[in-house]
Amino acid sequence: MKLKTLFEELVNILKKADIENPQLEALIIIQEILKIPKHKVFLDLDLEVKDYQEAVKIATERSKKIPLAYLIKKREFFGLEFYVEEGVLIPRPETEILVEKVLQKLGNLKNPVGLEVGVGSGCISVSLLHSKKDLKMYALDISEKALKITKINAEKYNLLDRLTLIKFDVIKDDTKDLNLDKLDFVVSNPPYVSEDEYENLQEEVKKEPKEALISGKVGTEFYEKIVEKFKDYLKEDGFFAFEIGINQAEKVKSILEKIGFKNAKVYKDLAGIDRVLIASKI
Ligand code: GLN
Protein backbone atom coordinates (compact mmCIF):
# COMPACT_ATOMS: atom_id res chain seq x y z
CA MET A 1 0.00 0.00 0.00
CA LYS A 2 1.22 3.51 -0.74
CA LEU A 3 1.91 5.76 2.25
CA LYS A 4 -0.65 8.24 0.90
CA THR A 5 -3.38 5.59 0.85
CA LEU A 6 -2.50 4.45 4.35
CA PHE A 7 -2.58 8.02 5.65
CA GLU A 8 -6.00 8.58 4.06
CA GLU A 9 -7.32 5.33 5.43
CA LEU A 10 -6.19 6.15 8.97
CA VAL A 11 -7.68 9.65 8.77
CA ASN A 12 -10.92 8.11 7.57
CA ILE A 13 -11.14 5.66 10.45
CA LEU A 14 -10.45 8.43 12.97
CA LYS A 15 -12.82 10.92 11.36
CA LYS A 16 -15.70 8.46 11.40
CA ALA A 17 -15.22 8.13 15.14
CA ASP A 18 -15.21 11.92 15.61
CA ILE A 19 -11.64 12.04 16.86
CA GLU A 20 -10.71 15.71 17.28
CA ASN A 21 -7.44 15.87 15.28
CA PRO A 22 -7.61 12.98 12.82
CA GLN A 23 -4.76 14.16 10.57
CA LEU A 24 -2.36 14.76 13.43
CA GLU A 25 -3.20 11.47 15.12
CA ALA A 26 -2.81 9.57 11.82
CA LEU A 27 0.64 11.11 11.43
CA ILE A 28 1.60 10.15 14.97
CA ILE A 29 0.45 6.57 14.39
CA ILE A 30 2.54 6.36 11.20
CA GLN A 31 5.51 7.83 13.03
CA GLU A 32 5.30 5.44 15.95
CA ILE A 33 4.47 2.27 14.04
CA LEU A 34 6.27 2.68 10.73
CA LYS A 35 9.05 4.82 12.20
CA ILE A 36 8.60 7.52 9.56
CA PRO A 37 8.99 10.93 11.26
CA LYS A 38 5.68 12.75 10.92
CA HIS A 39 7.21 15.75 9.14
CA LYS A 40 8.52 13.38 6.44
CA VAL A 41 5.23 11.70 5.59
CA PHE A 42 4.17 14.28 2.99
CA LEU A 43 7.59 14.19 1.35
CA ASP A 44 7.30 10.52 0.54
CA LEU A 45 3.65 9.85 -0.23
CA ASP A 46 4.45 7.29 -2.92
CA LEU A 47 6.48 5.12 -0.60
CA GLU A 48 5.33 1.47 -0.60
CA VAL A 49 4.55 0.37 2.96
CA LYS A 50 4.25 -3.31 3.80
CA ASP A 51 3.61 -3.51 7.53
CA TYR A 52 0.59 -1.29 7.66
CA GLN A 53 -1.78 -3.66 9.51
CA GLU A 54 -0.55 -2.60 12.93
CA ALA A 55 -1.18 1.08 12.10
CA VAL A 56 -4.72 0.29 10.94
CA LYS A 57 -5.30 -1.75 14.10
CA ILE A 58 -4.20 1.16 16.30
CA ALA A 59 -6.47 3.63 14.47
CA THR A 60 -9.33 1.18 14.92
CA GLU A 61 -8.64 0.92 18.66
CA ARG A 62 -8.37 4.70 18.83
CA SER A 63 -11.81 4.98 17.24
CA LYS A 64 -13.15 3.23 20.36
CA LYS A 65 -11.97 6.37 22.22
CA ILE A 66 -8.98 4.72 23.83
CA PRO A 67 -6.46 7.55 24.34
CA LEU A 68 -3.62 7.51 21.81
CA ALA A 69 -1.02 7.61 24.60
CA TYR A 70 -2.22 4.21 25.83
CA LEU A 71 -2.00 2.75 22.33
CA ILE A 72 1.49 4.00 21.52
CA LYS A 73 2.51 3.64 25.18
CA LYS A 74 4.16 7.00 25.55
CA ARG A 75 3.58 10.68 26.27
CA GLU A 76 5.95 13.63 26.28
CA PHE A 77 6.03 15.69 29.48
CA PHE A 78 8.43 18.44 30.60
CA GLY A 79 10.72 17.58 27.66
CA LEU A 80 10.99 13.91 28.69
CA GLU A 81 9.37 10.83 27.22
CA PHE A 82 7.23 8.84 29.64
CA TYR A 83 6.15 5.25 29.27
CA VAL A 84 2.40 5.01 29.99
CA GLU A 85 -0.21 2.32 29.86
CA GLU A 86 -3.79 1.81 30.95
CA GLY A 87 -3.97 2.08 34.73
CA VAL A 88 -2.12 5.38 35.14
CA LEU A 89 -3.30 8.91 34.42
CA ILE A 90 -1.81 10.28 31.20
CA PRO A 91 0.49 13.26 31.90
CA ARG A 92 -1.21 16.58 31.08
CA PRO A 93 0.47 19.79 29.91
CA GLU A 94 -1.06 21.83 32.75
CA THR A 95 0.79 19.64 35.26
CA GLU A 96 4.05 20.99 33.82
CA ILE A 97 3.17 24.28 35.55
CA LEU A 98 3.19 22.47 38.89
CA VAL A 99 6.68 21.07 38.18
CA GLU A 100 7.90 24.47 37.02
CA LYS A 101 6.62 26.25 40.14
CA VAL A 102 8.09 23.67 42.53
CA LEU A 103 11.48 24.03 40.85
CA GLN A 104 11.24 27.83 41.08
CA LYS A 105 10.31 27.68 44.74
CA LEU A 106 13.20 25.30 45.51
CA GLY A 107 15.63 27.60 43.73
CA ASN A 108 19.16 26.85 44.94
CA LEU A 109 18.15 25.02 48.10
CA LYS A 110 20.79 22.36 48.74
CA ASN A 111 19.86 18.68 49.00
CA PRO A 112 16.10 19.15 49.32
CA VAL A 113 13.80 16.25 50.19
CA GLY A 114 10.32 16.06 48.69
CA LEU A 115 7.36 13.73 48.80
CA GLU A 116 4.75 13.12 46.13
CA VAL A 117 1.34 11.70 46.95
CA GLY A 118 -0.18 9.71 44.07
CA VAL A 119 2.79 9.40 41.75
CA GLY A 120 0.91 7.73 38.85
CA SER A 121 3.14 7.59 35.77
CA GLY A 122 5.88 9.34 37.71
CA CYS A 123 5.83 12.42 35.50
CA ILE A 124 6.07 14.94 38.38
CA SER A 125 8.71 13.21 40.51
CA VAL A 126 10.81 12.09 37.55
CA SER A 127 10.78 15.59 36.00
CA LEU A 128 11.74 17.18 39.33
CA LEU A 129 14.56 14.69 39.93
CA HIS A 130 15.78 15.11 36.36
CA SER A 131 15.93 18.90 36.69
CA LYS A 132 17.30 19.14 40.23
CA LYS A 133 20.29 16.87 40.65
CA ASP A 134 20.58 16.99 44.45
CA LEU A 135 16.88 16.38 45.13
CA LYS A 136 15.61 13.23 46.84
CA MET A 137 11.98 12.16 46.54
CA TYR A 138 9.62 9.81 48.28
CA ALA A 139 6.79 8.85 45.93
CA LEU A 140 3.61 7.18 47.12
CA ASP A 141 0.75 5.52 45.31
CA ILE A 142 -2.09 3.19 46.22
CA SER A 143 -1.64 1.37 42.91
CA GLU A 144 1.09 -1.26 42.41
CA LYS A 145 0.86 -0.63 38.70
CA ALA A 146 1.58 3.08 39.11
CA LEU A 147 4.65 2.27 41.23
CA LYS A 148 5.83 -0.16 38.57
CA ILE A 149 5.41 2.39 35.78
CA THR A 150 7.09 5.17 37.76
CA LYS A 151 10.01 2.78 38.33
CA ILE A 152 10.29 2.18 34.57
CA ASN A 153 10.34 5.94 33.92
CA ALA A 154 12.81 6.72 36.71
CA GLU A 155 15.10 3.93 35.55
CA LYS A 156 15.05 5.23 32.01
CA TYR A 157 16.54 8.53 33.19
CA ASN A 158 18.81 6.94 35.82
CA LEU A 159 17.05 8.51 38.76
CA LEU A 160 16.16 5.50 40.88
CA ASP A 161 18.96 6.08 43.40
CA ARG A 162 17.26 9.31 44.54
CA LEU A 163 13.70 7.99 44.51
CA THR A 164 11.97 5.90 47.18
CA LEU A 165 8.74 4.30 45.97
CA ILE A 166 6.18 3.23 48.56
CA LYS A 167 2.73 1.68 48.28
CA PHE A 168 0.48 3.87 50.40
CA ASP A 169 -3.21 4.65 50.66
CA VAL A 170 -3.40 8.27 51.77
CA ILE A 171 -6.99 7.90 52.91
CA LYS A 172 -6.47 4.84 55.12
CA ASP A 173 -2.80 4.21 55.87
CA ASP A 174 -0.75 5.56 58.74
CA THR A 175 2.25 7.79 57.96
CA LYS A 176 4.12 6.40 60.99
CA ASP A 177 4.92 3.30 58.95
CA LEU A 178 6.67 5.38 56.29
CA ASN A 179 9.80 6.30 58.28
CA LEU A 180 10.07 9.69 56.62
CA ASP A 181 12.81 12.31 56.98
CA LYS A 182 11.75 15.91 57.44
CA LEU A 183 10.48 17.26 54.12
CA ASP A 184 11.08 20.47 52.22
CA PHE A 185 7.86 20.01 50.26
CA VAL A 186 4.89 17.79 49.53
CA VAL A 187 3.64 17.80 45.94
CA SER A 188 0.51 16.22 44.55
CA ASN A 189 -1.82 16.14 41.61
CA PRO A 190 -4.44 14.15 43.49
CA PRO A 191 -7.83 13.05 42.21
CA TYR A 192 -9.93 16.22 42.27
CA VAL A 193 -12.93 15.60 40.04
CA SER A 194 -16.25 15.40 41.89
CA GLU A 195 -18.61 12.50 41.25
CA ASP A 196 -20.98 14.81 39.31
CA GLU A 197 -18.23 16.34 37.18
CA TYR A 198 -16.99 12.88 36.28
CA GLU A 199 -20.18 12.14 34.40
CA ASN A 200 -19.49 15.03 32.01
CA LEU A 201 -15.89 14.15 31.20
CA GLN A 202 -14.81 13.19 27.68
CA GLU A 203 -15.11 9.53 26.82
CA GLU A 204 -11.32 9.32 26.49
CA VAL A 205 -10.80 10.55 30.05
CA LYS A 206 -13.18 7.87 31.28
CA LYS A 207 -10.73 5.27 29.96
CA GLU A 208 -8.25 6.56 32.55
CA PRO A 209 -8.24 5.19 36.10
CA LYS A 210 -11.18 6.46 38.15
CA GLU A 211 -9.11 6.24 41.31
CA ALA A 212 -6.75 8.87 39.85
CA LEU A 213 -9.61 11.24 38.97
CA ILE A 214 -12.55 11.10 41.35
CA SER A 215 -12.42 12.53 44.83
CA GLY A 216 -15.73 12.15 46.63
CA LYS A 217 -18.78 14.37 46.35
CA VAL A 218 -17.01 17.74 46.40
CA GLY A 219 -13.65 16.89 44.87
CA THR A 220 -11.38 18.25 47.62
CA GLU A 221 -11.27 15.28 49.98
CA PHE A 222 -7.72 14.32 49.02
CA TYR A 223 -6.27 17.76 49.81
CA GLU A 224 -7.68 17.51 53.32
CA LYS A 225 -6.16 14.09 53.85
CA ILE A 226 -2.76 15.02 52.43
CA VAL A 227 -2.54 18.18 54.53
CA GLU A 228 -3.69 16.40 57.69
CA LYS A 229 -1.30 13.49 57.26
CA PHE A 230 1.85 15.28 56.11
CA LYS A 231 1.80 18.73 57.73
CA ASP A 232 3.92 17.60 60.65
CA TYR A 233 6.62 16.20 58.37
CA LEU A 234 7.29 19.54 56.69
CA LYS A 235 10.26 21.60 57.82
CA GLU A 236 9.57 25.06 59.26
CA ASP A 237 9.84 26.65 55.79
CA GLY A 238 8.42 23.62 53.92
CA PHE A 239 5.59 23.94 51.43
CA PHE A 240 2.64 22.13 49.89
CA ALA A 241 2.33 22.29 46.09
CA PHE A 242 -0.92 21.10 44.55
CA GLU A 243 -2.55 20.88 41.18
CA ILE A 244 -6.16 21.92 41.69
CA GLY A 245 -9.40 21.64 39.75
CA ILE A 246 -11.59 24.37 38.36
CA ASN A 247 -12.98 26.64 41.15
CA GLN A 248 -11.13 24.82 43.92
CA ALA A 249 -8.59 27.51 44.84
CA GLU A 250 -10.62 29.06 47.68
CA LYS A 251 -11.52 25.74 49.23
CA VAL A 252 -7.95 24.41 49.12
CA LYS A 253 -6.66 27.74 50.48
CA SER A 254 -9.01 27.47 53.42
CA ILE A 255 -7.89 23.89 54.14
CA LEU A 256 -4.32 25.21 54.34
CA GLU A 257 -5.21 28.34 56.32
CA LYS A 258 -6.72 26.17 59.05
CA ILE A 259 -3.26 24.75 59.76
CA GLY A 260 -1.54 28.14 59.64
CA PHE A 261 -0.37 28.15 56.00
CA LYS A 262 -1.42 31.68 55.16
CA ASN A 263 0.43 32.86 52.09
CA ALA A 264 -1.00 30.62 49.39
CA LYS A 265 -0.11 31.54 45.82
CA VAL A 266 -2.29 30.46 42.92
CA TYR A 267 -1.10 30.10 39.31
CA LYS A 268 -3.28 29.84 36.22
CA ASP A 269 -2.95 27.41 33.32
CA LEU A 270 -2.96 28.46 29.66
CA ALA A 271 -6.75 28.38 29.60
CA GLY A 272 -6.81 30.96 32.42
CA ILE A 273 -8.00 28.44 35.04
CA ASP A 274 -6.51 28.42 38.55
CA ARG A 275 -4.44 25.27 38.34
CA VAL A 276 -1.57 25.28 40.82
CA LEU A 277 -1.55 26.30 44.46
CA ILE A 278 1.56 26.59 46.60
CA ALA A 279 1.56 27.45 50.28
CA SER A 280 4.10 27.55 53.08
CA LYS A 281 3.97 28.52 56.74
CA ILE A 282 6.49 31.35 56.49
N1 GLN B 1 -6.99 17.43 34.85
C1 GLN B 1 -7.59 16.14 34.87
C2 GLN B 1 -8.86 16.13 34.04
O1 GLN B 1 -9.68 17.00 34.16
C3 GLN B 1 -7.90 15.69 36.27
C4 GLN B 1 -6.68 15.28 36.96
C5 GLN B 1 -6.92 14.96 38.40
O2 GLN B 1 -8.02 14.64 38.86
N2 GLN B 1 -5.90 15.06 39.14
O3 GLN B 1 -9.04 15.27 33.25
XYZ file of C-alpha atoms and ligand atoms in Angstrom:
292
model
C 0.000 0.000 0.000
C 1.217 3.505 -0.744
C 1.906 5.758 2.248
C -0.647 8.244 0.898
C -3.380 5.591 0.851
C -2.495 4.448 4.354
C -2.583 8.021 5.649
C -6.001 8.583 4.064
C -7.320 5.327 5.425
C -6.186 6.146 8.971
C -7.685 9.649 8.768
C -10.925 8.109 7.572
C -11.139 5.656 10.452
C -10.449 8.429 12.968
C -12.817 10.921 11.364
C -15.701 8.464 11.399
C -15.221 8.126 15.141
C -15.210 11.924 15.613
C -11.636 12.039 16.863
C -10.710 15.706 17.277
C -7.441 15.874 15.278
C -7.614 12.980 12.821
C -4.756 14.158 10.574
C -2.361 14.759 13.429
C -3.196 11.468 15.120
C -2.813 9.566 11.824
C 0.643 11.108 11.426
C 1.596 10.153 14.975
C 0.454 6.566 14.390
C 2.537 6.355 11.205
C 5.510 7.829 13.028
C 5.298 5.439 15.947
C 4.466 2.265 14.043
C 6.272 2.683 10.734
C 9.054 4.818 12.202
C 8.598 7.517 9.558
C 8.986 10.932 11.261
C 5.681 12.754 10.918
C 7.215 15.746 9.138
C 8.523 13.384 6.443
C 5.229 11.697 5.588
C 4.173 14.279 2.995
C 7.589 14.188 1.346
C 7.302 10.519 0.544
C 3.653 9.846 -0.225
C 4.446 7.289 -2.918
C 6.480 5.117 -0.600
C 5.326 1.472 -0.602
C 4.550 0.371 2.957
C 4.254 -3.311 3.795
C 3.607 -3.507 7.534
C 0.585 -1.291 7.662
C -1.783 -3.664 9.507
C -0.548 -2.599 12.934
C -1.184 1.076 12.096
C -4.720 0.287 10.942
C -5.297 -1.746 14.100
C -4.203 1.159 16.297
C -6.466 3.632 14.468
C -9.329 1.183 14.921
C -8.640 0.917 18.657
C -8.373 4.704 18.831
C -11.813 4.978 17.240
C -13.152 3.233 20.358
C -11.972 6.372 22.224
C -8.977 4.715 23.833
C -6.462 7.548 24.341
C -3.623 7.507 21.812
C -1.016 7.612 24.598
C -2.224 4.208 25.831
C -2.001 2.749 22.333
C 1.487 4.003 21.519
C 2.506 3.636 25.183
C 4.157 7.004 25.547
C 3.581 10.680 26.269
C 5.948 13.630 26.281
C 6.027 15.693 29.477
C 8.430 18.438 30.597
C 10.717 17.578 27.664
C 10.990 13.914 28.687
C 9.370 10.826 27.221
C 7.230 8.839 29.638
C 6.151 5.245 29.267
C 2.400 5.013 29.987
C -0.208 2.315 29.860
C -3.789 1.812 30.952
C -3.967 2.081 34.727
C -2.119 5.380 35.143
C -3.303 8.905 34.419
C -1.813 10.282 31.198
C 0.495 13.258 31.898
C -1.212 16.584 31.081
C 0.465 19.786 29.906
C -1.064 21.831 32.746
C 0.789 19.640 35.256
C 4.047 20.990 33.822
C 3.170 24.276 35.552
C 3.187 22.467 38.886
C 6.677 21.067 38.177
C 7.903 24.467 37.019
C 6.624 26.251 40.136
C 8.087 23.674 42.532
C 11.482 24.033 40.850
C 11.237 27.833 41.078
C 10.314 27.680 44.742
C 13.196 25.300 45.509
C 15.632 27.597 43.726
C 19.159 26.852 44.938
C 18.150 25.024 48.099
C 20.788 22.361 48.741
C 19.858 18.677 49.005
C 16.098 19.146 49.323
C 13.803 16.254 50.195
C 10.320 16.059 48.694
C 7.363 13.727 48.796
C 4.751 13.122 46.126
C 1.337 11.705 46.948
C -0.181 9.713 44.075
C 2.789 9.401 41.749
C 0.912 7.733 38.850
C 3.137 7.586 35.771
C 5.882 9.343 37.706
C 5.830 12.423 35.498
C 6.071 14.938 38.381
C 8.705 13.206 40.511
C 10.815 12.095 37.554
C 10.782 15.591 35.999
C 11.736 17.176 39.332
C 14.561 14.694 39.926
C 15.784 15.108 36.363
C 15.926 18.902 36.692
C 17.297 19.135 40.231
C 20.286 16.873 40.648
C 20.580 16.989 44.448
C 16.880 16.383 45.134
C 15.610 13.226 46.838
C 11.985 12.163 46.541
C 9.616 9.807 48.279
C 6.793 8.845 45.930
C 3.605 7.180 47.117
C 0.749 5.516 45.312
C -2.095 3.192 46.216
C -1.637 1.368 42.912
C 1.088 -1.257 42.405
C 0.860 -0.632 38.696
C 1.577 3.078 39.112
C 4.646 2.274 41.228
C 5.828 -0.159 38.570
C 5.408 2.386 35.778
C 7.091 5.166 37.764
C 10.006 2.784 38.325
C 10.289 2.185 34.574
C 10.340 5.936 33.918
C 12.815 6.721 36.709
C 15.096 3.926 35.551
C 15.048 5.231 32.005
C 16.544 8.525 33.193
C 18.812 6.937 35.818
C 17.047 8.511 38.761
C 16.162 5.502 40.876
C 18.965 6.084 43.397
C 17.260 9.308 44.535
C 13.701 7.987 44.512
C 11.967 5.896 47.181
C 8.740 4.295 45.972
C 6.185 3.229 48.563
C 2.731 1.676 48.282
C 0.480 3.868 50.401
C -3.214 4.650 50.664
C -3.399 8.273 51.765
C -6.990 7.904 52.914
C -6.468 4.844 55.119
C -2.796 4.211 55.866
C -0.748 5.564 58.738
C 2.246 7.789 57.957
C 4.121 6.402 60.985
C 4.917 3.299 58.947
C 6.672 5.384 56.293
C 9.798 6.301 58.276
C 10.075 9.687 56.620
C 12.815 12.309 56.984
C 11.751 15.907 57.437
C 10.477 17.263 54.124
C 11.077 20.475 52.217
C 7.861 20.008 50.261
C 4.893 17.791 49.527
C 3.639 17.803 45.944
C 0.510 16.216 44.546
C -1.821 16.137 41.605
C -4.439 14.150 43.486
C -7.828 13.051 42.214
C -9.926 16.223 42.273
C -12.925 15.605 40.043
C -16.248 15.404 41.887
C -18.609 12.504 41.252
C -20.984 14.811 39.309
C -18.233 16.343 37.176
C -16.987 12.878 36.278
C -20.184 12.139 34.401
C -19.488 15.025 32.005
C -15.886 14.146 31.199
C -14.811 13.194 27.676
C -15.106 9.526 26.824
C -11.323 9.316 26.488
C -10.803 10.554 30.048
C -13.183 7.871 31.283
C -10.730 5.272 29.963
C -8.255 6.558 32.549
C -8.236 5.187 36.102
C -11.176 6.461 38.152
C -9.111 6.244 41.308
C -6.755 8.866 39.850
C -9.605 11.236 38.967
C -12.552 11.100 41.353
C -12.423 12.529 44.832
C -15.734 12.154 46.635
C -18.777 14.366 46.347
C -17.014 17.739 46.403
C -13.649 16.887 44.874
C -11.377 18.249 47.621
C -11.270 15.280 49.981
C -7.716 14.323 49.020
C -6.272 17.764 49.808
C -7.684 17.511 53.320
C -6.156 14.087 53.847
C -2.764 15.018 52.425
C -2.540 18.180 54.534
C -3.694 16.402 57.692
C -1.301 13.488 57.260
C 1.849 15.276 56.112
C 1.799 18.734 57.728
C 3.922 17.598 60.653
C 6.619 16.202 58.373
C 7.290 19.541 56.694
C 10.257 21.603 57.820
C 9.565 25.059 59.256
C 9.844 26.645 55.787
C 8.425 23.622 53.921
C 5.591 23.936 51.427
C 2.635 22.131 49.892
C 2.328 22.295 46.093
C -0.918 21.103 44.549
C -2.546 20.877 41.175
C -6.156 21.920 41.695
C -9.404 21.639 39.748
C -11.590 24.368 38.364
C -12.976 26.640 41.147
C -11.129 24.823 43.922
C -8.585 27.507 44.843
C -10.617 29.060 47.679
C -11.524 25.743 49.230
C -7.951 24.412 49.120
C -6.656 27.736 50.477
C -9.014 27.467 53.418
C -7.892 23.894 54.144
C -4.321 25.208 54.336
C -5.207 28.336 56.325
C -6.721 26.166 59.046
C -3.261 24.751 59.759
C -1.541 28.143 59.638
C -0.366 28.152 56.004
C -1.422 31.683 55.160
C 0.435 32.857 52.091
C -0.999 30.616 49.391
C -0.112 31.538 45.819
C -2.287 30.460 42.917
C -1.103 30.104 39.311
C -3.277 29.843 36.217
C -2.950 27.415 33.322
C -2.958 28.465 29.660
C -6.750 28.376 29.603
C -6.809 30.960 32.421
C -8.002 28.442 35.035
C -6.511 28.423 38.546
C -4.438 25.266 38.338
C -1.569 25.278 40.818
C -1.547 26.302 44.459
C 1.562 26.593 46.595
C 1.563 27.446 50.276
C 4.105 27.548 53.081
C 3.974 28.524 56.738
C 6.492 31.353 56.493
N -6.990 17.435 34.846
C -7.588 16.141 34.869
C -8.863 16.132 34.041
O -9.681 16.997 34.162
C -7.903 15.688 36.265
C -6.676 15.278 36.963
C -6.917 14.957 38.399
O -8.016 14.641 38.864
N -5.898 15.064 39.140
O -9.036 15.266 33.247
